[in-house]
CSV table of C-alpha atoms in Angstrom, one decimal:
chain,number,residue,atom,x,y,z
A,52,UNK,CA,3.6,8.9,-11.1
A,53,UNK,CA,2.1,5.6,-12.2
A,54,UNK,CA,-1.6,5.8,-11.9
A,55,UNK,CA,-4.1,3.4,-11.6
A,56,UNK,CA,-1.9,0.6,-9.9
A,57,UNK,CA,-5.0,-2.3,-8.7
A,58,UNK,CA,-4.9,-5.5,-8.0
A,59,UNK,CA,-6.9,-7.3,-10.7
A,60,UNK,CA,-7.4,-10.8,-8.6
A,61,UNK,CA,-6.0,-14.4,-8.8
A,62,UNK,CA,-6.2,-16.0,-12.2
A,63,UNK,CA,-5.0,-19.9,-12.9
A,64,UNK,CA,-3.7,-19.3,-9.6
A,65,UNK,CA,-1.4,-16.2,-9.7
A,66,UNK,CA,-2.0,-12.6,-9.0
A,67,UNK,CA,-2.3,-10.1,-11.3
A,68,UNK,CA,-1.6,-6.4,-11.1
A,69,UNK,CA,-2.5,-4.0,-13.7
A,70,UNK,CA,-2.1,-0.3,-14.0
A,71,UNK,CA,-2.3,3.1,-16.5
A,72,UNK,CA,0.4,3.9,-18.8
A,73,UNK,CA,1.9,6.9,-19.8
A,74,UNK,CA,4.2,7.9,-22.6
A,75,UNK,CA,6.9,8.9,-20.8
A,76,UNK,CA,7.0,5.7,-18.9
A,77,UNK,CA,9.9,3.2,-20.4
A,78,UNK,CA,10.0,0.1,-17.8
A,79,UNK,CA,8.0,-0.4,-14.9
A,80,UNK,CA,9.5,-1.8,-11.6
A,81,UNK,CA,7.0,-3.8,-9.1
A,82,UNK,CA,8.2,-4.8,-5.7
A,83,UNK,CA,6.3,-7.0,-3.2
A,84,UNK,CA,6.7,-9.1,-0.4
A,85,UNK,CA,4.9,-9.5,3.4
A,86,UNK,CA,2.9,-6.9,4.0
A,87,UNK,CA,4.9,-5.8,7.4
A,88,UNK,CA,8.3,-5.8,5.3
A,89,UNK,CA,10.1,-2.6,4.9
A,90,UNK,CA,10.5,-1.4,1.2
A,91,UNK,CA,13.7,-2.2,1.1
A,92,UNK,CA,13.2,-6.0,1.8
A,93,UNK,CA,11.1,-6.7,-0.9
A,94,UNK,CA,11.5,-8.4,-4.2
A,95,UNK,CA,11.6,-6.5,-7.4
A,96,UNK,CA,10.4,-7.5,-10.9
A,97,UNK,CA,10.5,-5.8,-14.3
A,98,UNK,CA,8.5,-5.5,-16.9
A,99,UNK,CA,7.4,-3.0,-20.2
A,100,UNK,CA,3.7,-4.0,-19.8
A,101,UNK,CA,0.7,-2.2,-18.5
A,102,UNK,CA,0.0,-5.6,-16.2
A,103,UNK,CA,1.9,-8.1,-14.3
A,104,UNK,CA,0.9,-11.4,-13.5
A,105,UNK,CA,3.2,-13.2,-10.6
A,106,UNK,CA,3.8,-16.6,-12.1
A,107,UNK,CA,7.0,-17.3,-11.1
A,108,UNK,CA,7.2,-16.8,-7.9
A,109,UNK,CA,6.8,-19.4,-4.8
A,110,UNK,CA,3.6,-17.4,-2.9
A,111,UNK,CA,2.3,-18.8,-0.2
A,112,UNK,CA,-1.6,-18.7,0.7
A,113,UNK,CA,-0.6,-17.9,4.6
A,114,UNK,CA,1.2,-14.4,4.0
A,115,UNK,CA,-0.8,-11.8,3.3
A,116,UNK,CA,0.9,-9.4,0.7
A,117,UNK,CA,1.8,-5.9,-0.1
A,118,UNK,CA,2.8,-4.6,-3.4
A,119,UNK,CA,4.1,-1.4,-5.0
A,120,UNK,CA,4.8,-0.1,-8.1
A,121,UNK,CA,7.0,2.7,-10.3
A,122,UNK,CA,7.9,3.3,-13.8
A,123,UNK,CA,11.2,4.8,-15.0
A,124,UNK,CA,10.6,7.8,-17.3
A,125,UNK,CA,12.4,9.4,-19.9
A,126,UNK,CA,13.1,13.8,-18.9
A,127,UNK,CA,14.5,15.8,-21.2
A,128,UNK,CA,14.6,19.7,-21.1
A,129,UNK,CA,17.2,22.2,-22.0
A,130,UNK,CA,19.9,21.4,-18.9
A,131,UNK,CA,20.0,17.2,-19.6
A,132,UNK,CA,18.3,14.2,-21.1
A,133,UNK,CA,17.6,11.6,-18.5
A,134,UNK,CA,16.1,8.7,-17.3
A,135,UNK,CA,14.7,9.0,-13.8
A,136,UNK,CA,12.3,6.6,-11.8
A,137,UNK,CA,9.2,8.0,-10.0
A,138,UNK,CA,8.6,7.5,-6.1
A,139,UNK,CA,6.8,4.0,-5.4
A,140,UNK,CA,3.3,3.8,-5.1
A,141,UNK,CA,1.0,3.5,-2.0
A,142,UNK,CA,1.0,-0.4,-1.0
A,143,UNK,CA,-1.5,-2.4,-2.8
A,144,UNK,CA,-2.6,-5.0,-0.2
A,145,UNK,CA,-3.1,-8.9,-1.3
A,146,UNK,CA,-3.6,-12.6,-1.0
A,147,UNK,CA,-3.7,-15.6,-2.8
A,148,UNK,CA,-5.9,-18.0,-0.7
A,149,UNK,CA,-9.2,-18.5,-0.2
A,150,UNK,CA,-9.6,-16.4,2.8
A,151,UNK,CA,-7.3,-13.3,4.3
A,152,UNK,CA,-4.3,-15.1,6.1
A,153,UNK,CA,-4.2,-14.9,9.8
A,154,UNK,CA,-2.4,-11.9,11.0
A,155,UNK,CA,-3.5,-12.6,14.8
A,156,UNK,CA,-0.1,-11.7,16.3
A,157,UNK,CA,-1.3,-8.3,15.6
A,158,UNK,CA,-3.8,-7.0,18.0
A,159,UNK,CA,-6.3,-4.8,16.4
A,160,UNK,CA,-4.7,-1.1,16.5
A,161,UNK,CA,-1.2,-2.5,17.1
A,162,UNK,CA,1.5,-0.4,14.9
A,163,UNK,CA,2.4,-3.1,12.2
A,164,UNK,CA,5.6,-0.5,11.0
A,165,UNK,CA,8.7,0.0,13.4
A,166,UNK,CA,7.8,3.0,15.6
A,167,UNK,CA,11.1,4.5,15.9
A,168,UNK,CA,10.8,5.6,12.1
A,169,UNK,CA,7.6,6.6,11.7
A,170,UNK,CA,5.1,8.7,13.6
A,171,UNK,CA,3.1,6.3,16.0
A,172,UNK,CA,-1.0,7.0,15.6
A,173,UNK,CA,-3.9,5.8,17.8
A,174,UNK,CA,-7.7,4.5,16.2
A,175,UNK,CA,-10.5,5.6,18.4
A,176,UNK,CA,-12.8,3.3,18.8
A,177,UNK,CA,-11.7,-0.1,17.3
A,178,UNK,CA,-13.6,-1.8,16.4
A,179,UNK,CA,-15.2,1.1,15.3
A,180,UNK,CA,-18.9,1.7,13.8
A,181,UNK,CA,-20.0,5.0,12.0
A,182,UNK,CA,-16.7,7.0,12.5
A,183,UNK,CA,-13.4,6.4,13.9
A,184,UNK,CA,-10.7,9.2,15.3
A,185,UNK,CA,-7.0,9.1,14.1
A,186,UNK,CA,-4.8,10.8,16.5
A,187,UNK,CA,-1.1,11.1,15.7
A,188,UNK,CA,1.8,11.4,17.7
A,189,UNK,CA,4.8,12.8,15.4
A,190,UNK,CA,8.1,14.8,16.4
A,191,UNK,CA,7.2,16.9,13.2
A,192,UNK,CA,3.6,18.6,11.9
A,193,UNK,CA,1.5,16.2,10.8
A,194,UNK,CA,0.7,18.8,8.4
A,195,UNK,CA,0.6,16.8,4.7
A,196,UNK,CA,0.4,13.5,5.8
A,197,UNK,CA,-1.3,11.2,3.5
A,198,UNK,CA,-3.8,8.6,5.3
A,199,UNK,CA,-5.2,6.1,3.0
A,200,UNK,CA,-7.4,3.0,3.5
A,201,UNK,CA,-7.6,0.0,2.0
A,202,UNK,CA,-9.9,-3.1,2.5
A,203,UNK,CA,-8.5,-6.9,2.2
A,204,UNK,CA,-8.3,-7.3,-1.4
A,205,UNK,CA,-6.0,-4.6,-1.3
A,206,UNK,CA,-8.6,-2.0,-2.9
A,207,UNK,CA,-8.2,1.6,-1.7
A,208,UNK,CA,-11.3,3.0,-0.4
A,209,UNK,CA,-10.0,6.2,1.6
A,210,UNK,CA,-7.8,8.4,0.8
A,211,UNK,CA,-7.0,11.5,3.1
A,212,UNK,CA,-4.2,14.9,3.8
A,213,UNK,CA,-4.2,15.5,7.4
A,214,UNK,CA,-4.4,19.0,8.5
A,215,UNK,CA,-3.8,18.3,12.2
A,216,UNK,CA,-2.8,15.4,14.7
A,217,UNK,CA,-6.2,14.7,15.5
A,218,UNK,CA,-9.0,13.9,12.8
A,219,UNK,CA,-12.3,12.6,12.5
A,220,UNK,CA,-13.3,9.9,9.9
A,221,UNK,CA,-16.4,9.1,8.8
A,222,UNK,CA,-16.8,5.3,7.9
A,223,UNK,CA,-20.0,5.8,5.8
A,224,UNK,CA,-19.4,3.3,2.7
A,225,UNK,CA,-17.4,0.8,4.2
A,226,UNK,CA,-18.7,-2.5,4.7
A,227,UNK,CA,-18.2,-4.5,8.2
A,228,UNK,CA,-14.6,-6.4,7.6
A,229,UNK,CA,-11.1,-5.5,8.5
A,230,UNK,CA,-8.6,-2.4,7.0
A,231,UNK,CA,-5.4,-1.2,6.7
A,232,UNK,CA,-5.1,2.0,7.5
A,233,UNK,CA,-1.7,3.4,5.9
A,234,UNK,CA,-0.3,7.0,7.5
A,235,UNK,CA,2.6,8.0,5.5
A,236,UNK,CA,4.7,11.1,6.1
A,237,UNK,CA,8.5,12.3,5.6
A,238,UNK,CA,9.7,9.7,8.9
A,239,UNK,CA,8.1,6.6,6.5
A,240,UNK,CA,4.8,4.8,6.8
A,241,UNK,CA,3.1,3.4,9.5
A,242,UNK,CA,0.1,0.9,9.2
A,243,UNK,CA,-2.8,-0.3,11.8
A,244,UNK,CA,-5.5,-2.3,11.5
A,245,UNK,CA,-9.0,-1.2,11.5
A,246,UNK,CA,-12.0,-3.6,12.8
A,247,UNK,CA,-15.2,-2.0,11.2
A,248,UNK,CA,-18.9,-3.9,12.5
C-alpha cells in the first residue's frame, strides 16, 4: 500500500498531493474527481514522483473534491515475476477555493454513496457534540469495516474497525466544523456528513 497519501494545499493555484515511497513502487496512479463520484468515474493521472501537483487540469472552486491514490509494484518470488497495482487509497477530501463549496443538496446525515451498493448507516445525534453513535444497517457483518474521518481539507482525523453495527464515537479532538465520515466494507463505501458544534 502507498502510505502517507495528504493533501499538501493549493500552491500558485493548483493542488498538490504528496505521499511515502517505497522501493517496490514503480509508477504511481492518482485518480480524482467530485467527491460523490464512484471510483470508476474519475480521472486518472500518472506519475514516478513522490508528489503530484494538478496543473493541468480545469478545477473548479465550486466542486469539492476527492482524491485517491495507488502505486504499481514490482513481485517477484519463485512462481512469477510481476507487476501488480495495490488497492486505492481511502479518499483524500479537497478544494481549491477560498471556502468549502456548497454541498447543501445534501442534508446533514443524508447517504452521499448509492445505497443499493453499500451498507446504509445512521449518525446519532447530528449535529453532534462530545460523541456521536454510528449504527449500520448491512445484509453482511459489519464485522471489519473500516470507518474513517476526515475534516474539510481532506485531513484524516479518525480512523476506526467496527466490531458491531452499533458503535460509539467519542469526538474529543475535533474542532466545531463539518466531516466526512467514510464506512467502507466488501459492498463499497458509503459517506455522510457529520455537523460537529
Amino acid at each position: 500500500m502507498v502510505e502517507g497519501f495528504a493533501y499538501a494545499g493549493v500552491m500558485t493555484d493548483y493542488p498538490v498531493f504528496v505521499w511515502d515511497t517505497a522501493g517496490e513502487h514503480q509508477l504511481y496512479e492518482m485518480a480524482y474527481g467530485p467527491y460523490d463520484a464512484p471510483l470508476d468515474s474519475l480521472h486518472i493521472v500518472q506519475t514516478s514522483n513522490r508528489y503530484h501537483e494538478l496543473t493541468g487540469e480545469q478545477l473548479s472552486p465550486e466542486v469539492y473534491y476527492q482524491a485517491r491514490l495507488r502505486a504499481k509494484c514490482h513481485h517477484a518470488c519463485p512462481v512469477h515475476d510481476t507487476l501488480m497495482w495495490t488497492p486505492w487509497s481511502d479518499p483524500i477530501y479537497f478544494y481549491i477555493g477560498d471556502s468549502m463549496p456548497d454541498t447543501a443538496h445534501y442534508q446533514p446525515g443524508e447517504t452521499i454513496s448509492d445505497e443499493s451498493t453499500v451498507a446504509a448507516f445512521t449518525l446519532t445525534p447530528n449535529p453532534a457534540h462530545g460523541y456521536v453513535s454510528l449504527s449500520v444497517d448491512s445484509p453482511v457483518p459489519v464485522d471489519g469495516f473500516l470507518l474513517t474521518i476526515h475534516d474539510v481539507g481532506g485531513r484524516e482525523k479518525m480512523r476506526r474497525t467496527l466490531h458491531g453495527s452499533t458503535t460509539r464515537l467519542s469526538l474529543a479532538g475535533l474542532s466545531a466544523g463539518i466531516y466526512t465520515i467514510s464506512l467502507s466494507g466488501p459492498q463499497g463505501t458509503a459517506i455522510r456528513r457529520l455537523s460537529v458544534e
